[in-house]
Short mmCIF file of C-alpha atoms in Angstrom, two decimals:
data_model
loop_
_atom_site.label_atom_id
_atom_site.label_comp_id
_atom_site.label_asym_id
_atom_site.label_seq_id
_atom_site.Cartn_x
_atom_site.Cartn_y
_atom_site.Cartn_z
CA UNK A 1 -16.60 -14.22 -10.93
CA UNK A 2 -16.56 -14.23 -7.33
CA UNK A 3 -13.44 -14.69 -5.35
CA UNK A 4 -13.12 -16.12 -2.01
CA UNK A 5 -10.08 -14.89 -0.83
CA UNK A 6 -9.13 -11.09 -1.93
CA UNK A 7 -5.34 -11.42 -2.03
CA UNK A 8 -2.66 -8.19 -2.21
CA UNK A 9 0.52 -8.11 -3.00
CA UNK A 10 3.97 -6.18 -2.38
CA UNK A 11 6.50 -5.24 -5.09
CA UNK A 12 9.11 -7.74 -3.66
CA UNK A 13 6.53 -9.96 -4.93
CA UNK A 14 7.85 -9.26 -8.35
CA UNK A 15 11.45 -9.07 -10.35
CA UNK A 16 12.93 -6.17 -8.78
CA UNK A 17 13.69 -5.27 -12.30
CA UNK A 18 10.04 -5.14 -12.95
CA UNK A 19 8.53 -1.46 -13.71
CA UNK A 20 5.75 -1.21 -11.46
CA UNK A 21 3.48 -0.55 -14.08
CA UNK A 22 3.92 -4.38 -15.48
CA UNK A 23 3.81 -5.78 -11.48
CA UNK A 24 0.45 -3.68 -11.08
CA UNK A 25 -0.43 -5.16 -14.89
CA UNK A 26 0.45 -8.86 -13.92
CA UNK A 27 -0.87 -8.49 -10.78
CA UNK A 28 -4.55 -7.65 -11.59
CA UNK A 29 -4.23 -10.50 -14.21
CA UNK A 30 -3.76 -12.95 -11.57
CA UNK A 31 -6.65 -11.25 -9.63
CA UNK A 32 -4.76 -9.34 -6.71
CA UNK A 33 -7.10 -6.63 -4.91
CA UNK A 34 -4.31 -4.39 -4.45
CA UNK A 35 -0.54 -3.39 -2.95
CA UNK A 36 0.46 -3.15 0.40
CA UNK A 37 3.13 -0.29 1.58
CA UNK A 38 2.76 1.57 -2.03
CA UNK A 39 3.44 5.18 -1.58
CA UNK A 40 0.82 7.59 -2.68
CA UNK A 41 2.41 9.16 -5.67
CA UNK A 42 1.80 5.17 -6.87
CA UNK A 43 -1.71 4.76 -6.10
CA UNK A 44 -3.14 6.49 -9.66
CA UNK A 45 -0.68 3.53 -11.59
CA UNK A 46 -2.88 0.97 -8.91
CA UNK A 47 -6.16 2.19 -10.24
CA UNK A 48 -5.11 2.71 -13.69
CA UNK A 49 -5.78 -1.07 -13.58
CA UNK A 50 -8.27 -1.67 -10.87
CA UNK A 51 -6.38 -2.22 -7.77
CA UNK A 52 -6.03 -0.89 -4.78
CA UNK A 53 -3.84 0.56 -2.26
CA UNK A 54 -4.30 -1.55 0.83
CA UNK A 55 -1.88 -0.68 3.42
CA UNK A 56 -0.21 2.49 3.18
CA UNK A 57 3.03 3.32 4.62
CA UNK A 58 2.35 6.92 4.91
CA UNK A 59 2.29 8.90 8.19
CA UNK A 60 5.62 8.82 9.49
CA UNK A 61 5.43 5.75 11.45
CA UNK A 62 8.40 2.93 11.30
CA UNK A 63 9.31 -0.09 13.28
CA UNK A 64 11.68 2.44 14.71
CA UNK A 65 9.54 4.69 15.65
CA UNK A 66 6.05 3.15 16.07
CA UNK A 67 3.16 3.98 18.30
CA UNK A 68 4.70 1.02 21.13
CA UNK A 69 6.78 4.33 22.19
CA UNK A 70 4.96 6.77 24.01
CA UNK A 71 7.63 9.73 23.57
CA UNK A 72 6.81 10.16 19.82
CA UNK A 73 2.71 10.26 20.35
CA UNK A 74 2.67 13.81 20.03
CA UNK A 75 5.16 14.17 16.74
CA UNK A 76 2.76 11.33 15.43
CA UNK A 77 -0.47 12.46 16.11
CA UNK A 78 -0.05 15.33 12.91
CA UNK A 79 1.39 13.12 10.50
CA UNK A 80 -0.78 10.29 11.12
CA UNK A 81 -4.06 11.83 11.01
CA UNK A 82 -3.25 13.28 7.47
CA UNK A 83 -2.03 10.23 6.69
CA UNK A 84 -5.61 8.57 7.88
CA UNK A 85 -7.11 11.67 5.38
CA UNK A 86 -5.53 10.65 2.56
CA UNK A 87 -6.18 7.05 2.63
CA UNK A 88 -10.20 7.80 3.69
CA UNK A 89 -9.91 10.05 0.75
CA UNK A 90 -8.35 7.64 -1.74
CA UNK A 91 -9.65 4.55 -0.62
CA UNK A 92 -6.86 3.09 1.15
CA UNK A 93 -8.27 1.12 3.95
CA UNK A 94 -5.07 0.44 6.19
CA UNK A 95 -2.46 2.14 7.54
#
């Protein structure tokens, strides 16, 4: 089947109650792509059933703290490029 739109999902998507084995489990049922903002200790439990990790939230970076302010560039520019390593590594396209 081809889909048209390639939809992800977050776990507030879901019961909170919800192990996030049975959200990733429903979630390829209904044909999601993938999570957004799932830590990487999470992404083998996303392939497990053929999803992906689409946005990470690794690398340090908040709303907080975010690349708008100049003064953390430097503290940023480590944890983000691993960050961009690990995704290019495990197929995470966003971060």
């Amino acid at each position: 089947m081809q889909r048209r739109l390639k939809q992800s999902a977050m776990r507030f998507n879901f019961d909170p109650k919800m192990p996030f084995e049975e959200m990733c489990r429903q979630a390829a049922r209904l044909g999601v792509v993938g999570f957004d903002h799932i830590a990487p200790q999470d992404w083998p439990t996303l392939r497990k059933f053929g999803l992906t990790p689409t946005m990470s939230l690794n690398g340090g970076i908040t709303f907080e703290n975010g690349l708008i302010h100049k003064q953390v560039h430097d503290s940023l520019v480590k944890t983000v490029g691993a960050a961009l390593d690990e995704c290019a590594a495990n197929g995470c396209p966003n971060l």
